[in-house]
Amino acid sequence: MSAPDNSRDIFEDAVGRLDKALRYADIDPEAVERLKHPKQVLEVSIPVRMDNGTLRIFTGYRVRHDDTRGPTKGGIRYHPQVTLPEVKALAFWMTFKCAVAGLPYGGGKGGVVVNPKELSRMELERLTRGFIEQIADFIGPETDVPAPDVYTNAMIMGWMMDEYSKIHRRRTPAVITGKPIPLGGSLGREDATGRGAYYCIKELERLRGWTPHNTRVAIQGFGNAGQHLALLLHQDGYRIVAVSDSGGAIYREEGFDIPSLVFAKNETRRLKAVYCEGSVCTAIEAQTLTNQELLELDVDLLVPAALENQITRHNADRIQAPVIVEVANGPTTSDADEILSRSGKLVVPDILANSGGVTVSYFEWVQNRSGDYWSLETVHERLRRTMTAQFQAVWRIMEEQRIDMRTAAYALALRRIGEAIASQGTVRFFTARDS
Ligand code: NAD
């Protein structure tokens, strides 16, 4: 999934951002060197008996980037263009996301090279159980805790937990998060990523004095994260003028009735410009655009919520939105970042803006380990407090150091990771003379 701007490996591009943030964090250079290399990388082959009797071999990866602050944590994606550099980059971002969110986790990620839309449900289950069989010694509640990502969902997480529990002959809900509620999932996990981004936008609203009905929003990607964010913003009166999925974008100056779009998309799996009363939907007028055109719209707020590498050096100077909130992981390449920064755009970086998902995953893990399950209100309130506090911490560093928000988020993460590494001793400690 890491095309189209592949002049540089996506992992190298991600790691390249560390050097910029290093100046603003008191961290030993040897600790930074450590963070440039993933701790463990596993590649597996997964034989799956297909419904027609043939055998197909799928490739899967699991990467543990860094576990200084706690067990590694990160989703598993199913996508035909999954690559190892991409999974390494995603694991790297998870290390920094967990540190920015203040969670006691390091970063990990996994992926299987597959188009799940081409598999039957039974093939999908066999593939999922086969993948867990291959990585069962690599993951665990105290070592590496997976979660859903692109094209994986709660049911798949439930199969994974079940398979792991069978292999280890003990029920282990804390091995994976994002599970169905009856299997130990947390209330509030489903919309956590969108909701976390929403709390960031509420902070921007306060800081920038936005009035929701005058604020025009474009959202690229209408999946789990994009839909939930759109619903919450719509409830507050924001004008969502454009949304898209892999089939393209729709645009309407007056804004869309988001619950209608969500209803129609979930019923038909297609994004359509409709207004629904109950289950009866009527088509409404709207312009169709490409995903690239959506990114370049003249709106107040742009939310990439689909894929990596969407804003690149090829289109960054055509982005008109003054504020970009990155809900997808890695939607902006580092050279595009420079262009956006020069033209005064505010980018709320992925490692902060989409950290709501991993935060509620952490809540789920805590609940699984304690056996004490929280109300939805508790989950929402704790998520709001975490997101608001971390947003404000990053904002303060940005203002104090006069740097962009991404560099500030990396600096905050580096400070936290650096403290953890230094507390075990670095070259400064081991070469100091005892007085
Ligand atoms: P999803 O599978 O639910 O939805 C992905 C959406 O992107 C779908 O609407 C799909 O049609 C659309 N899409 C696919 N290709 C596209 C293209 N070329 N152009 C435009 N849209 C396209 O996935 P999700 O969970 O919503 O994740 C979206 C992004 O958010 C990913 O980058 C993911 O890593 C990130 N993210 C998700 C979570 C989470 O908890 N779901 C947490 C953190 C980050």
Short mmCIF file of N, CA, C and O in Angstrom, two decimals, residues 159-283:
data_model
loop_
_atom_site.label_atom_id
_atom_site.label_comp_id
_atom_site.label_asym_id
_atom_site.label_seq_id
_atom_site.Cartn_x
_atom_site.Cartn_y
_atom_site.Cartn_z
N TRP A 159 -11.37 -14.27 16.05
CA TRP A 159 -10.78 -15.54 15.57
C TRP A 159 -9.33 -15.65 16.03
O TRP A 159 -8.86 -16.71 16.43
N MET A 160 -8.61 -14.51 15.95
CA MET A 160 -7.18 -14.53 16.33
C MET A 160 -7.03 -14.87 17.81
O MET A 160 -6.18 -15.68 18.18
N MET A 161 -7.86 -14.24 18.65
CA MET A 161 -7.78 -14.50 20.10
C MET A 161 -8.09 -15.97 20.37
O MET A 161 -7.41 -16.65 21.14
N ASP A 162 -9.12 -16.49 19.68
CA ASP A 162 -9.53 -17.87 19.88
C ASP A 162 -8.40 -18.84 19.48
O ASP A 162 -8.09 -19.79 20.21
N GLU A 163 -7.78 -18.57 18.34
CA GLU A 163 -6.71 -19.46 17.86
C GLU A 163 -5.52 -19.43 18.82
O GLU A 163 -4.95 -20.47 19.17
N TYR A 164 -5.14 -18.23 19.25
CA TYR A 164 -4.02 -18.10 20.19
C TYR A 164 -4.34 -18.85 21.48
O TYR A 164 -3.50 -19.57 22.03
N SER A 165 -5.58 -18.70 21.96
CA SER A 165 -6.00 -19.35 23.22
C SER A 165 -5.93 -20.87 23.07
O SER A 165 -5.53 -21.58 23.99
N LYS A 166 -6.33 -21.37 21.89
CA LYS A 166 -6.28 -22.83 21.66
C LYS A 166 -4.84 -23.32 21.68
O LYS A 166 -4.54 -24.35 22.29
N ILE A 167 -3.96 -22.59 21.01
CA ILE A 167 -2.55 -23.01 20.93
C ILE A 167 -1.93 -23.03 22.32
O ILE A 167 -1.20 -23.96 22.68
N HIS A 168 -2.25 -22.01 23.13
CA HIS A 168 -1.63 -21.92 24.46
C HIS A 168 -2.46 -22.60 25.54
O HIS A 168 -2.09 -22.58 26.71
N ARG A 169 -3.58 -23.18 25.14
CA ARG A 169 -4.46 -23.94 26.03
C ARG A 169 -4.90 -23.14 27.26
O ARG A 169 -5.04 -23.67 28.35
N ARG A 170 -5.05 -21.83 27.08
CA ARG A 170 -5.69 -21.02 28.12
C ARG A 170 -6.29 -19.79 27.46
O ARG A 170 -5.71 -19.24 26.51
N ARG A 171 -7.48 -19.43 27.93
CA ARG A 171 -8.16 -18.28 27.32
C ARG A 171 -7.37 -17.02 27.62
O ARG A 171 -7.10 -16.69 28.77
N THR A 172 -7.01 -16.29 26.55
CA THR A 172 -6.11 -15.15 26.71
C THR A 172 -6.65 -13.92 25.98
O THR A 172 -6.12 -13.52 24.94
N PRO A 173 -7.69 -13.29 26.51
CA PRO A 173 -8.26 -12.15 25.77
C PRO A 173 -7.27 -11.00 25.59
O PRO A 173 -7.35 -10.27 24.59
N ALA A 174 -6.33 -10.82 26.55
CA ALA A 174 -5.43 -9.65 26.48
C ALA A 174 -4.36 -9.79 25.40
O ALA A 174 -3.54 -8.89 25.22
N VAL A 175 -4.38 -10.89 24.63
CA VAL A 175 -3.37 -11.03 23.56
C VAL A 175 -3.68 -10.12 22.38
O VAL A 175 -2.79 -9.81 21.57
N ILE A 176 -4.93 -9.68 22.29
CA ILE A 176 -5.31 -8.90 21.11
C ILE A 176 -6.41 -7.92 21.51
O ILE A 176 -7.21 -8.22 22.40
N THR A 177 -6.44 -6.75 20.87
CA THR A 177 -7.50 -5.79 21.19
C THR A 177 -8.34 -5.53 19.93
O THR A 177 -7.99 -5.96 18.84
N GLY A 178 -9.47 -4.85 20.16
CA GLY A 178 -10.39 -4.62 19.03
C GLY A 178 -11.30 -5.83 18.84
O GLY A 178 -11.84 -6.05 17.75
N LYS A 179 -11.48 -6.63 19.90
CA LYS A 179 -12.30 -7.85 19.82
C LYS A 179 -13.78 -7.49 19.88
O LYS A 179 -14.14 -6.41 20.37
N PRO A 180 -14.66 -8.41 19.49
CA PRO A 180 -16.09 -8.17 19.70
C PRO A 180 -16.36 -8.03 21.21
O PRO A 180 -15.68 -8.68 22.02
N ILE A 181 -17.35 -7.24 21.58
CA ILE A 181 -17.63 -6.98 23.00
C ILE A 181 -17.87 -8.30 23.78
O ILE A 181 -17.29 -8.47 24.86
N PRO A 182 -18.66 -9.26 23.26
CA PRO A 182 -18.90 -10.47 24.06
C PRO A 182 -17.65 -11.31 24.28
O PRO A 182 -17.62 -12.18 25.13
N LEU A 183 -16.59 -11.07 23.49
CA LEU A 183 -15.35 -11.84 23.66
C LEU A 183 -14.29 -11.03 24.41
O LEU A 183 -13.09 -11.31 24.33
N GLY A 184 -14.73 -9.99 25.12
CA GLY A 184 -13.77 -9.22 25.92
C GLY A 184 -13.35 -7.90 25.30
O GLY A 184 -12.40 -7.27 25.75
N GLY A 185 -14.04 -7.48 24.24
CA GLY A 185 -13.75 -6.16 23.66
C GLY A 185 -14.20 -5.05 24.60
O GLY A 185 -14.98 -5.28 25.52
N SER A 186 -13.69 -3.85 24.34
CA SER A 186 -14.09 -2.71 25.18
C SER A 186 -15.21 -1.95 24.51
O SER A 186 -15.21 -1.77 23.29
N LEU A 187 -16.13 -1.46 25.30
CA LEU A 187 -17.09 -0.50 24.77
C LEU A 187 -16.27 0.68 24.26
O LEU A 187 -15.23 1.03 24.82
N GLY A 188 -16.74 1.29 23.17
CA GLY A 188 -16.08 2.51 22.68
C GLY A 188 -14.85 2.27 21.83
O GLY A 188 -14.20 3.21 21.40
N ARG A 189 -14.47 1.00 21.52
CA ARG A 189 -13.29 0.77 20.68
C ARG A 189 -13.61 1.05 19.21
O ARG A 189 -12.79 1.57 18.48
N GLU A 190 -14.85 0.73 18.81
CA GLU A 190 -15.26 0.84 17.41
C GLU A 190 -15.01 2.25 16.85
O GLU A 190 -14.46 2.41 15.77
N ASP A 191 -15.41 3.28 17.61
CA ASP A 191 -15.28 4.63 17.05
C ASP A 191 -14.09 5.41 17.65
O ASP A 191 -13.98 6.62 17.49
N ALA A 192 -13.18 4.67 18.34
CA ALA A 192 -12.15 5.36 19.12
C ALA A 192 -11.20 6.22 18.27
O ALA A 192 -10.82 7.32 18.69
N THR A 193 -10.83 5.74 17.09
CA THR A 193 -9.88 6.51 16.29
C THR A 193 -10.52 7.80 15.80
O THR A 193 -9.95 8.89 15.92
N GLY A 194 -11.75 7.67 15.27
CA GLY A 194 -12.47 8.86 14.81
C GLY A 194 -12.74 9.81 15.97
O GLY A 194 -12.58 11.03 15.85
N ARG A 195 -13.11 9.26 17.11
CA ARG A 195 -13.43 10.09 18.28
C ARG A 195 -12.17 10.81 18.81
O ARG A 195 -12.22 11.97 19.21
N GLY A 196 -11.05 10.10 18.80
CA GLY A 196 -9.80 10.73 19.25
C GLY A 196 -9.46 11.92 18.35
O GLY A 196 -9.07 13.00 18.84
N ALA A 197 -9.61 11.74 17.04
CA ALA A 197 -9.33 12.85 16.10
C ALA A 197 -10.33 13.98 16.34
O ALA A 197 -9.98 15.16 16.27
N TYR A 198 -11.56 13.61 16.66
CA TYR A 198 -12.60 14.61 16.94
C TYR A 198 -12.19 15.47 18.14
O TYR A 198 -12.33 16.69 18.12
N TYR A 199 -11.65 14.83 19.20
CA TYR A 199 -11.23 15.62 20.37
C TYR A 199 -10.09 16.57 20.00
O TYR A 199 -10.01 17.68 20.53
N CYS A 200 -9.21 16.15 19.09
CA CYS A 200 -8.15 17.06 18.61
C CYS A 200 -8.79 18.25 17.89
O CYS A 200 -8.38 19.40 18.07
N ILE A 201 -9.79 17.95 17.06
CA ILE A 201 -10.44 19.03 16.29
C ILE A 201 -11.18 19.98 17.25
O ILE A 201 -11.21 21.20 17.03
N LYS A 202 -11.73 19.46 18.33
CA LYS A 202 -12.39 20.33 19.32
C LYS A 202 -11.37 21.29 19.95
O LYS A 202 -11.68 22.43 20.26
N GLU A 203 -10.14 20.81 20.14
CA GLU A 203 -9.10 21.70 20.66
C GLU A 203 -8.76 22.79 19.63
O GLU A 203 -8.60 23.95 19.96
N LEU A 204 -8.70 22.38 18.34
CA LEU A 204 -8.43 23.37 17.28
C LEU A 204 -9.56 24.40 17.23
O LEU A 204 -9.31 25.59 17.03
N GLU A 205 -10.76 23.91 17.39
CA GLU A 205 -11.95 24.79 17.36
C GLU A 205 -11.79 25.88 18.43
O GLU A 205 -12.01 27.07 18.18
N ARG A 206 -11.36 25.45 19.62
CA ARG A 206 -11.19 26.39 20.74
C ARG A 206 -10.05 27.37 20.44
O ARG A 206 -10.20 28.57 20.58
N LEU A 207 -8.93 26.83 19.93
CA LEU A 207 -7.76 27.66 19.71
C LEU A 207 -7.93 28.63 18.54
O LEU A 207 -7.42 29.73 18.55
N ARG A 208 -8.65 28.17 17.53
CA ARG A 208 -8.78 28.98 16.31
C ARG A 208 -10.11 29.72 16.23
O ARG A 208 -10.39 30.40 15.25
N GLY A 209 -10.99 29.53 17.24
CA GLY A 209 -12.28 30.21 17.25
C GLY A 209 -13.18 29.81 16.09
O GLY A 209 -13.91 30.64 15.53
N TRP A 210 -13.16 28.53 15.71
CA TRP A 210 -14.01 28.06 14.60
C TRP A 210 -15.48 28.02 15.01
O TRP A 210 -15.80 27.67 16.15
N THR A 211 -16.37 28.38 14.08
CA THR A 211 -17.80 28.10 14.29
C THR A 211 -18.12 26.92 13.39
O THR A 211 -17.90 26.99 12.17
N PRO A 212 -18.63 25.82 13.98
CA PRO A 212 -18.78 24.59 13.18
C PRO A 212 -19.53 24.79 11.87
O PRO A 212 -19.05 24.34 10.82
N HIS A 213 -20.68 25.49 11.86
CA HIS A 213 -21.44 25.52 10.60
C HIS A 213 -20.75 26.34 9.50
O HIS A 213 -21.11 26.27 8.34
N ASN A 214 -19.71 27.12 9.88
CA ASN A 214 -18.95 27.84 8.85
C ASN A 214 -17.67 27.11 8.49
O ASN A 214 -16.85 27.62 7.73
N THR A 215 -17.45 25.94 9.08
CA THR A 215 -16.19 25.23 8.85
C THR A 215 -16.44 24.09 7.87
O THR A 215 -17.22 23.18 8.14
N ARG A 216 -15.77 24.19 6.70
CA ARG A 216 -16.01 23.23 5.62
C ARG A 216 -14.92 22.15 5.65
O ARG A 216 -13.74 22.48 5.70
N VAL A 217 -15.37 20.91 5.63
CA VAL A 217 -14.44 19.79 5.86
C VAL A 217 -14.47 18.82 4.68
O VAL A 217 -15.55 18.51 4.15
N ALA A 218 -13.30 18.34 4.27
CA ALA A 218 -13.21 17.25 3.28
C ALA A 218 -12.51 16.07 3.93
O ALA A 218 -11.47 16.24 4.57
N ILE A 219 -13.09 14.88 3.75
CA ILE A 219 -12.53 13.68 4.37
C ILE A 219 -12.22 12.64 3.30
O ILE A 219 -13.13 12.19 2.58
N GLN A 220 -10.95 12.25 3.19
CA GLN A 220 -10.58 11.21 2.22
C GLN A 220 -10.58 9.86 2.95
O GLN A 220 -9.84 9.68 3.91
N GLY A 221 -11.44 8.93 2.50
CA GLY A 221 -11.54 7.62 3.16
C GLY A 221 -12.77 7.59 4.03
O GLY A 221 -12.91 8.38 4.97
N PHE A 222 -13.70 6.70 3.69
CA PHE A 222 -14.96 6.64 4.45
C PHE A 222 -15.09 5.25 5.04
O PHE A 222 -16.09 4.56 4.87
N GLY A 223 -14.04 4.82 5.74
CA GLY A 223 -14.06 3.53 6.44
C GLY A 223 -14.33 3.76 7.90
O GLY A 223 -14.98 4.74 8.29
N ASN A 224 -13.82 2.89 8.73
CA ASN A 224 -14.06 2.98 10.18
C ASN A 224 -13.70 4.37 10.72
O ASN A 224 -14.54 5.06 11.30
N ALA A 225 -12.46 4.78 10.52
CA ALA A 225 -12.01 6.04 11.12
C ALA A 225 -12.73 7.24 10.51
O ALA A 225 -13.25 8.10 11.23
N GLY A 226 -12.78 7.29 9.18
CA GLY A 226 -13.39 8.45 8.49
C GLY A 226 -14.87 8.60 8.79
O GLY A 226 -15.37 9.71 9.04
N GLN A 227 -15.60 7.49 8.80
CA GLN A 227 -17.06 7.57 9.04
C GLN A 227 -17.37 8.08 10.45
O GLN A 227 -18.22 8.92 10.64
N HIS A 228 -16.67 7.53 11.45
CA HIS A 228 -16.98 7.94 12.82
C HIS A 228 -16.62 9.39 13.08
O HIS A 228 -17.36 10.12 13.75
N LEU A 229 -15.50 9.82 12.51
CA LEU A 229 -15.15 11.24 12.67
C LEU A 229 -16.20 12.11 12.00
O LEU A 229 -16.67 13.11 12.56
N ALA A 230 -16.60 11.72 10.78
CA ALA A 230 -17.61 12.50 10.04
C ALA A 230 -18.91 12.60 10.84
O ALA A 230 -19.52 13.68 10.93
N LEU A 231 -19.32 11.49 11.44
CA LEU A 231 -20.58 11.50 12.22
C LEU A 231 -20.49 12.47 13.41
O LEU A 231 -21.41 13.25 13.66
N LEU A 232 -19.38 12.43 14.12
CA LEU A 232 -19.24 13.30 15.30
C LEU A 232 -19.18 14.77 14.89
O LEU A 232 -19.79 15.63 15.53
N LEU A 233 -18.45 15.06 13.81
CA LEU A 233 -18.37 16.47 13.36
C LEU A 233 -19.73 16.94 12.88
O LEU A 233 -20.16 18.08 13.15
N HIS A 234 -20.43 16.07 12.15
CA HIS A 234 -21.76 16.41 11.63
C HIS A 234 -22.71 16.74 12.79
O HIS A 234 -23.45 17.71 12.72
N GLN A 235 -22.65 15.93 13.83
CA GLN A 235 -23.51 16.17 15.02
C GLN A 235 -23.29 17.55 15.60
O GLN A 235 -24.20 18.16 16.13
N ASP A 236 -22.07 18.04 15.51
CA ASP A 236 -21.75 19.37 16.06
C ASP A 236 -22.06 20.48 15.07
O ASP A 236 -21.80 21.65 15.36
N GLY A 237 -22.50 20.13 13.87
CA GLY A 237 -22.88 21.16 12.88
C GLY A 237 -21.80 21.47 11.85
O GLY A 237 -21.97 22.39 11.04
N TYR A 238 -20.68 20.76 11.85
CA TYR A 238 -19.65 21.00 10.82
C TYR A 238 -20.21 20.66 9.45
O TYR A 238 -21.03 19.75 9.32
N ARG A 239 -19.74 21.40 8.43
CA ARG A 239 -20.21 21.13 7.05
C ARG A 239 -19.22 20.19 6.36
O ARG A 239 -18.13 20.61 5.97
N ILE A 240 -19.61 18.93 6.22
CA ILE A 240 -18.73 17.97 5.54
C ILE A 240 -19.09 18.07 4.05
O ILE A 240 -20.12 17.54 3.63
N VAL A 241 -18.25 18.75 3.28
CA VAL A 241 -18.60 19.02 1.88
C VAL A 241 -18.08 17.95 0.92
O VAL A 241 -18.55 17.88 -0.22
N ALA A 242 -17.11 17.16 1.35
CA ALA A 242 -16.59 16.12 0.45
C ALA A 242 -16.14 14.90 1.24
O ALA A 242 -15.54 15.04 2.31
N VAL A 243 -16.45 13.73 0.71
CA VAL A 243 -15.94 12.47 1.27
C VAL A 243 -15.60 11.54 0.11
O VAL A 243 -16.08 11.74 -1.02
N SER A 244 -14.78 10.53 0.40
CA SER A 244 -14.40 9.61 -0.69
C SER A 244 -14.17 8.22 -0.16
O SER A 244 -13.98 8.02 1.05
N ASP A 245 -14.19 7.25 -1.07
CA ASP A 245 -13.67 5.91 -0.76
C ASP A 245 -12.81 5.48 -1.94
O ASP A 245 -12.46 6.31 -2.79
N SER A 246 -12.49 4.18 -2.01
CA SER A 246 -11.57 3.77 -3.08
C SER A 246 -12.17 3.99 -4.46
O SER A 246 -11.45 4.08 -5.46
N GLY A 247 -13.50 4.14 -4.55
CA GLY A 247 -14.14 4.36 -5.85
C GLY A 247 -14.15 5.81 -6.30
O GLY A 247 -14.52 6.11 -7.44
N GLY A 248 -13.78 6.76 -5.44
CA GLY A 248 -13.77 8.17 -5.82
C GLY A 248 -14.47 9.03 -4.77
O GLY A 248 -14.87 8.53 -3.72
N ALA A 249 -14.62 10.33 -5.10
CA ALA A 249 -15.13 11.28 -4.10
C ALA A 249 -16.45 11.90 -4.56
O ALA A 249 -16.74 11.95 -5.76
N ILE A 250 -17.24 12.37 -3.57
CA ILE A 250 -18.43 13.17 -3.88
C ILE A 250 -18.31 14.50 -3.16
O ILE A 250 -17.78 14.57 -2.05
N TYR A 251 -18.83 15.55 -3.81
CA TYR A 251 -18.68 16.92 -3.29
C TYR A 251 -20.02 17.64 -3.38
O TYR A 251 -20.73 17.55 -4.37
N ARG A 252 -20.36 18.36 -2.32
CA ARG A 252 -21.61 19.13 -2.30
C ARG A 252 -21.38 20.33 -1.40
O ARG A 252 -21.09 20.19 -0.20
N GLU A 253 -21.48 21.52 -1.98
CA GLU A 253 -21.14 22.75 -1.28
C GLU A 253 -21.95 22.93 0.03
O GLU A 253 -21.42 23.39 1.04
N GLU A 254 -23.24 22.55 0.02
CA GLU A 254 -24.08 22.71 1.22
C GLU A 254 -23.70 21.72 2.33
O GLU A 254 -24.16 21.87 3.46
N GLY A 255 -22.93 20.72 2.01
CA GLY A 255 -22.58 19.69 3.00
C GLY A 255 -23.51 18.49 2.88
O GLY A 255 -24.60 18.59 2.31
N PHE A 256 -23.04 17.35 3.39
CA PHE A 256 -23.82 16.10 3.31
C PHE A 256 -24.49 15.78 4.64
O PHE A 256 -23.98 16.17 5.70
N ASP A 257 -25.61 15.04 4.55
CA ASP A 257 -26.20 14.46 5.76
C ASP A 257 -25.42 13.15 6.01
O ASP A 257 -25.66 12.14 5.34
N ILE A 258 -24.50 13.20 6.94
CA ILE A 258 -23.55 12.08 7.10
C ILE A 258 -24.23 10.77 7.50
O ILE A 258 -23.90 9.70 6.95
N PRO A 259 -25.22 10.78 8.44
CA PRO A 259 -25.85 9.49 8.76
C PRO A 259 -26.44 8.81 7.52
O PRO A 259 -26.39 7.57 7.41
N SER A 260 -26.96 9.60 6.56
CA SER A 260 -27.50 8.99 5.32
C SER A 260 -26.38 8.32 4.52
O SER A 260 -26.55 7.21 3.99
N LEU A 261 -25.23 9.01 4.41
CA LEU A 261 -24.12 8.42 3.64
C LEU A 261 -23.62 7.13 4.30
O LEU A 261 -23.33 6.15 3.63
N VAL A 262 -23.55 7.15 5.63
CA VAL A 262 -23.07 5.96 6.36
C VAL A 262 -24.06 4.81 6.16
O VAL A 262 -23.67 3.68 5.85
N PHE A 263 -25.35 5.12 6.27
CA PHE A 263 -26.37 4.09 6.10
C PHE A 263 -26.25 3.46 4.71
O PHE A 263 -26.18 2.23 4.56
N ALA A 264 -26.19 4.32 3.67
CA ALA A 264 -26.16 3.81 2.29
C ALA A 264 -24.87 3.02 2.03
O ALA A 264 -24.89 1.97 1.39
N LYS A 265 -23.75 3.52 2.56
CA LYS A 265 -22.47 2.83 2.33
C LYS A 265 -22.49 1.45 2.99
O LYS A 265 -22.04 0.46 2.41
N ASN A 266 -23.05 1.37 4.19
CA ASN A 266 -23.07 0.08 4.87
C ASN A 266 -24.08 -0.89 4.25
O ASN A 266 -23.89 -2.10 4.31
N GLU A 267 -25.14 -0.34 3.65
CA GLU A 267 -26.12 -1.21 3.00
C GLU A 267 -25.61 -1.75 1.68
O GLU A 267 -25.82 -2.90 1.35
N THR A 268 -24.95 -0.86 0.89
CA THR A 268 -24.64 -1.22 -0.50
C THR A 268 -23.14 -1.38 -0.75
O THR A 268 -22.73 -1.75 -1.84
N ARG A 269 -22.30 -1.02 0.26
CA ARG A 269 -20.84 -1.02 0.15
C ARG A 269 -20.34 0.01 -0.86
O ARG A 269 -19.19 -0.05 -1.31
N ARG A 270 -21.24 0.93 -1.29
CA ARG A 270 -20.79 1.97 -2.23
C ARG A 270 -21.10 3.32 -1.62
O ARG A 270 -22.12 3.50 -0.93
N LEU A 271 -20.22 4.29 -1.89
CA LEU A 271 -20.43 5.65 -1.39
C LEU A 271 -21.34 6.37 -2.38
O LEU A 271 -21.02 6.46 -3.57
N LYS A 272 -22.49 6.86 -1.87
CA LYS A 272 -23.45 7.50 -2.78
C LYS A 272 -23.93 8.80 -2.16
O LYS A 272 -24.10 8.87 -0.93
N ALA A 273 -24.21 9.81 -3.01
CA ALA A 273 -24.77 11.07 -2.53
C ALA A 273 -26.27 10.86 -2.36
O ALA A 273 -27.01 10.83 -3.34
N VAL A 274 -26.70 10.66 -1.10
CA VAL A 274 -28.11 10.36 -0.85
C VAL A 274 -28.59 11.09 0.40
O VAL A 274 -27.79 11.53 1.24
N TYR A 275 -29.91 11.21 0.51
CA TYR A 275 -30.52 11.63 1.76
C TYR A 275 -31.50 10.53 2.14
O TYR A 275 -32.35 10.14 1.32
N CYS A 276 -31.41 10.00 3.35
CA CYS A 276 -32.25 8.86 3.73
C CYS A 276 -33.22 9.25 4.84
O CYS A 276 -32.82 9.94 5.79
N GLU A 277 -34.46 8.78 4.71
CA GLU A 277 -35.42 8.88 5.83
C GLU A 277 -35.73 7.44 6.19
O GLU A 277 -36.31 6.71 5.38
N GLY A 278 -35.30 7.03 7.37
CA GLY A 278 -35.41 5.61 7.72
C GLY A 278 -34.54 4.84 6.75
O GLY A 278 -33.39 5.18 6.51
N SER A 279 -35.13 3.79 6.13
CA SER A 279 -34.31 3.00 5.20
C SER A 279 -34.56 3.38 3.74
O SER A 279 -34.11 2.70 2.83
N VAL A 280 -35.29 4.50 3.54
CA VAL A 280 -35.56 4.93 2.16
C VAL A 280 -34.61 6.07 1.78
O VAL A 280 -34.63 7.14 2.39
N CYS A 281 -33.78 5.81 0.80
CA CYS A 281 -32.77 6.82 0.42
C CYS A 281 -33.07 7.39 -0.96
O CYS A 281 -33.39 6.66 -1.90
N THR A 282 -32.96 8.71 -1.06
CA THR A 282 -33.17 9.37 -2.34
C THR A 282 -31.84 10.00 -2.77
O THR A 282 -31.14 10.59 -1.93
N ALA A 283 -31.55 9.90 -4.06
CA ALA A 283 -30.31 10.50 -4.56
C ALA A 283 -30.40 12.02 -4.47
O ALA A 283 -31.46 12.61 -4.71
#
